Coordinates of N, CA and C in Angstrom, one line a residue:
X1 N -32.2 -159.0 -64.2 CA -31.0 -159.4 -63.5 C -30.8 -158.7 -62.2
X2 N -30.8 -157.8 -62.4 CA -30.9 -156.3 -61.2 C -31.8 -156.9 -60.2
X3 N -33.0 -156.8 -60.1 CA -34.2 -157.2 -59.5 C -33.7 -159.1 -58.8
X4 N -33.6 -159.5 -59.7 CA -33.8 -161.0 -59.1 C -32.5 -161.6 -58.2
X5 N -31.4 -160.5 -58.3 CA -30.5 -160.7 -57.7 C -30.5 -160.0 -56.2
X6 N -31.3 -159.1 -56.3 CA -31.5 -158.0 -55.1 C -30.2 -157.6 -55.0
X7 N -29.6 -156.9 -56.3 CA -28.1 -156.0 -55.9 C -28.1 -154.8 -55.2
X8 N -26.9 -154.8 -54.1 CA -26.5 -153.6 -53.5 C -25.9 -152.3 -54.5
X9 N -25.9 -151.8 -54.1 CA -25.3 -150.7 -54.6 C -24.2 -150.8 -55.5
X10 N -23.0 -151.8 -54.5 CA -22.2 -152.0 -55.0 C -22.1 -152.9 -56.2
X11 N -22.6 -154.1 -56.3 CA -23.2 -154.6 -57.4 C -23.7 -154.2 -58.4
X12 N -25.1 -153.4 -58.1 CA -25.2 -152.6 -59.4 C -24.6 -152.0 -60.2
X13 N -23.3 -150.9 -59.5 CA -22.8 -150.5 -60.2 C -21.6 -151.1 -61.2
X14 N -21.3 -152.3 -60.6 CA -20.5 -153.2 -61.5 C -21.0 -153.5 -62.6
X15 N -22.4 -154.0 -62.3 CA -23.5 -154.4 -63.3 C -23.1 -153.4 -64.2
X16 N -24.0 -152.2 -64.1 CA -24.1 -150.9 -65.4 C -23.2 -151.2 -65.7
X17 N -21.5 -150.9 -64.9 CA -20.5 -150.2 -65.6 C -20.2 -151.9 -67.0
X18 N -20.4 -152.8 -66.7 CA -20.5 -153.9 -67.3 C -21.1 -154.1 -68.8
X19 N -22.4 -153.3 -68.6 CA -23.8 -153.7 -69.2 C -22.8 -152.4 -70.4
X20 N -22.8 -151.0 -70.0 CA -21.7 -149.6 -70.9 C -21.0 -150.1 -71.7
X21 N -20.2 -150.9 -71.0 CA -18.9 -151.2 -71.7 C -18.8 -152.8 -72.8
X22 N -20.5 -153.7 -72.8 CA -20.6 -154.6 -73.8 C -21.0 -153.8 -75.3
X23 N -20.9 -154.6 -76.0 CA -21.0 -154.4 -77.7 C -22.3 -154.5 -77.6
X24 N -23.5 -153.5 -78.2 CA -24.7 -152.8 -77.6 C -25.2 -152.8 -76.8
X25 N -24.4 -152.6 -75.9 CA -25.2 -152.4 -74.6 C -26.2 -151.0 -74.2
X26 N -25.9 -150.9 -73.2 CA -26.6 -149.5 -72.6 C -25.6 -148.4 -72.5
X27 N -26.3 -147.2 -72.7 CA -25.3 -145.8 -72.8 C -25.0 -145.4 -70.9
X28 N -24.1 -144.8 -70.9 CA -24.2 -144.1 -69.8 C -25.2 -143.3 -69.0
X29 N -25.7 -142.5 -69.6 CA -27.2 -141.7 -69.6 C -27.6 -142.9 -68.9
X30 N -28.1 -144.2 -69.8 CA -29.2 -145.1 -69.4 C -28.9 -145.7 -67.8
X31 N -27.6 -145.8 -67.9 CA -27.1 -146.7 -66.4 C -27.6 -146.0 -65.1
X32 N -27.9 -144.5 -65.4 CA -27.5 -143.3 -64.3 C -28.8 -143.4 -63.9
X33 N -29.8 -143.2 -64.5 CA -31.2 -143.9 -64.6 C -31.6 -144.6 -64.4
X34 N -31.1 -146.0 -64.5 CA -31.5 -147.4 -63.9 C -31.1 -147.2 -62.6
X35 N -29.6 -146.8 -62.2 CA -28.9 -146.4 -60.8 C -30.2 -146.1 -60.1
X36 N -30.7 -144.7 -60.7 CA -31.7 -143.9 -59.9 C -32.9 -144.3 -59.1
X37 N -33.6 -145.5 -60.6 CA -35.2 -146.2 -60.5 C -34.3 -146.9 -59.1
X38 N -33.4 -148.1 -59.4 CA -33.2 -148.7 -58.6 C -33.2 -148.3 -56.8
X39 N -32.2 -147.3 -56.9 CA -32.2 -147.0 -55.7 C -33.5 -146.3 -55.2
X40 N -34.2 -146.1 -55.7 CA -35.5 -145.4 -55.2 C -36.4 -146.2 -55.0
X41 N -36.7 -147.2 -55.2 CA -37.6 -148.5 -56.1 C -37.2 -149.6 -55.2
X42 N -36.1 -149.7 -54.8 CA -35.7 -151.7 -55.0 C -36.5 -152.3 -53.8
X43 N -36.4 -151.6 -52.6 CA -37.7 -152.3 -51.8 C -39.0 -152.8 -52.1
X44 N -39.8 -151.9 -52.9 CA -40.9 -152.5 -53.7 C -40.8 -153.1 -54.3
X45 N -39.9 -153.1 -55.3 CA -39.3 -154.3 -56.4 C -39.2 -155.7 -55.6
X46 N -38.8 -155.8 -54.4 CA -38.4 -156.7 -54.0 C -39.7 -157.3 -53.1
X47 N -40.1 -156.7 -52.8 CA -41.2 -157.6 -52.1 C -42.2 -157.9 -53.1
X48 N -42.4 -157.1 -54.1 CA -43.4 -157.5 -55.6 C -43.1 -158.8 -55.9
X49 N -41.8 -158.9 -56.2 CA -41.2 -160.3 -56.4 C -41.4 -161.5 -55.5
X50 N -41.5 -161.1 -54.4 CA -41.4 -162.2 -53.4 C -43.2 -162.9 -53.3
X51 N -44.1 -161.7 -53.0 CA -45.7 -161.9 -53.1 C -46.0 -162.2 -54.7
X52 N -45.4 -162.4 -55.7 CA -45.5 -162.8 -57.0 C -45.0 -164.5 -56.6
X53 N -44.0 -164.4 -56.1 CA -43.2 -166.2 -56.4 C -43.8 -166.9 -55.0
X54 N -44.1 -166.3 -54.5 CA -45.0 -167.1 -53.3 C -46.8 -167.8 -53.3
X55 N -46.6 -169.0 -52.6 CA -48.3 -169.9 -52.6 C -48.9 -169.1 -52.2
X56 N -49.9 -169.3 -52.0 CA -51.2 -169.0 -51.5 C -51.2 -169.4 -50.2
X57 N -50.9 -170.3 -50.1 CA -50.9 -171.3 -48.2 C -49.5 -170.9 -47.8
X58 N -49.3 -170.8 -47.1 CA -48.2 -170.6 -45.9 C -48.0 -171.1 -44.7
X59 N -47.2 -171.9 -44.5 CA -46.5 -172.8 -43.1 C -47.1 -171.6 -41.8
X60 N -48.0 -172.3 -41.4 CA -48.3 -171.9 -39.8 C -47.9 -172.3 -38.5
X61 N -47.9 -174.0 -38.7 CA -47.2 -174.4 -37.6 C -46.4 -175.9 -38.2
X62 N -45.3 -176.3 -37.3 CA -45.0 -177.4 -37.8 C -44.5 -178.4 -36.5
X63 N -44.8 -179.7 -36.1 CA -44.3 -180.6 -35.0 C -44.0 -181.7 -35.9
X64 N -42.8 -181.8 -35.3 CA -42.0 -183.0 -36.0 C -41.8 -184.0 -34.7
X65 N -41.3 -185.3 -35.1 CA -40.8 -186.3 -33.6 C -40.4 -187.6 -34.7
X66 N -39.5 -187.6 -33.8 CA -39.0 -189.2 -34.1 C -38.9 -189.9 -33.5
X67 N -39.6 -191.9 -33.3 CA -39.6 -192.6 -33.2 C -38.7 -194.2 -33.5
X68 N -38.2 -194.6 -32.5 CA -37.6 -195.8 -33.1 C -38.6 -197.2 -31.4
X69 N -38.6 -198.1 -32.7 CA -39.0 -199.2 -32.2 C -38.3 -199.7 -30.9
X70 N -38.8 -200.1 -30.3 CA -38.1 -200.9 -29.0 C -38.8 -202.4 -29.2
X71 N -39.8 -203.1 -29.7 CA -40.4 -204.4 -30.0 C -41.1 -204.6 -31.1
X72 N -41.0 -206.0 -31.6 CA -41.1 -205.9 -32.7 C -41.4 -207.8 -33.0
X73 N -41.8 -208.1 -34.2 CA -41.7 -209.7 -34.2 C -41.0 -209.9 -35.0
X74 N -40.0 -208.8 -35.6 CA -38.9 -209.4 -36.4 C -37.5 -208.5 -35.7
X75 N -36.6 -209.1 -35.5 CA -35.3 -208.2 -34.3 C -34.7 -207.2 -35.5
X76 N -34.9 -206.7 -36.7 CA -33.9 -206.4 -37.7 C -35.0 -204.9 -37.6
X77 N -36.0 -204.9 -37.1 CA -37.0 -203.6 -37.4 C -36.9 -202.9 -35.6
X78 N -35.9 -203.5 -34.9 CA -36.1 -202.7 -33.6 C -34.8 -202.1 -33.7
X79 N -34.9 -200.1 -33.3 CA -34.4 -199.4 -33.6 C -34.4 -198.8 -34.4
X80 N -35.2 -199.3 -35.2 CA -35.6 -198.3 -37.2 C -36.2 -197.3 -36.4
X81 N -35.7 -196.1 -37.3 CA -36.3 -194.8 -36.7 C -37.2 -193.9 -37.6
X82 N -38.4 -193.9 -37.4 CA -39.6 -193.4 -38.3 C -39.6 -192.0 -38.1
X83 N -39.7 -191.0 -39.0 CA -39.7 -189.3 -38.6 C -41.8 -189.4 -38.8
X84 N -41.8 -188.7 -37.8 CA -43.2 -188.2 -38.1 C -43.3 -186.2 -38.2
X85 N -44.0 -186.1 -39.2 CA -44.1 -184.2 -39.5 C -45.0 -183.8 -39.6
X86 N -45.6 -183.1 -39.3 CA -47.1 -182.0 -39.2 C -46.8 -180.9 -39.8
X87 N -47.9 -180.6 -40.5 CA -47.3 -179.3 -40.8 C -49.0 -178.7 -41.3
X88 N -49.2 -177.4 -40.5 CA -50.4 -176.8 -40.6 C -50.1 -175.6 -41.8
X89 N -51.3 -175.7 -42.9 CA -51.2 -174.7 -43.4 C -52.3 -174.0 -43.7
X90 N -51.8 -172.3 -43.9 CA -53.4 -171.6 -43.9 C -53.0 -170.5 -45.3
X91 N -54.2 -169.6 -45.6 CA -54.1 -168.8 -46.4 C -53.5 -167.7 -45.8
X92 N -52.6 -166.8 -46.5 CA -51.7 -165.8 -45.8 C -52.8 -164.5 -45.6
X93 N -52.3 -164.4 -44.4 CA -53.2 -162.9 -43.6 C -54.3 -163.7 -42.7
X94 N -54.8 -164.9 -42.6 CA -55.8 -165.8 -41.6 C -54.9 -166.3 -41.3

């Protein structure tokens, strides 16, 4: 929960003091500890997570445009507006 929420300080400690005070929860000792890993840790924790939940391909470039009709051989299709999207992808680090 700690981790996937990326809590601040302030949060965490609500968390612990939360987590102490449920019916088996965690001791005191334990919270002061997690406090500690955390704060020492959560940067790496957090990008572990991020290069874990991420593709393999990654958005390199993207051109969008939209078009609408000006002629047509039916009058109910002039001014329909078509999205056209590109979107280049590569392996991350190429």
């Amino acid at each position: 929960s700690i981790a996937s929420a990326d809590m601040d300080l302030n949060q965490l400690e609500a968390f612990l003091t939360a987590q102490t005070k449920k019916q088996g929860g965690i001791t005191s000792d334990q919270a002061a500890v997690i406090a500690k890993f955390w704060k020492n840790h959560r940067a790496q924790i957090h990008e572990s997570l991020i290069s874990q939940s991420r593709w393999d391909n990654v958005l390199k470039n993207m051109n969008w445009r939209v078009d609408l009709k000006s002629q047509s051989r039916h009058i109910d299709q002039i001014n329909t507006p078509v999205a056209i999207v590109e979107m280049e992808l590569g392996k991350k680090g190429q």
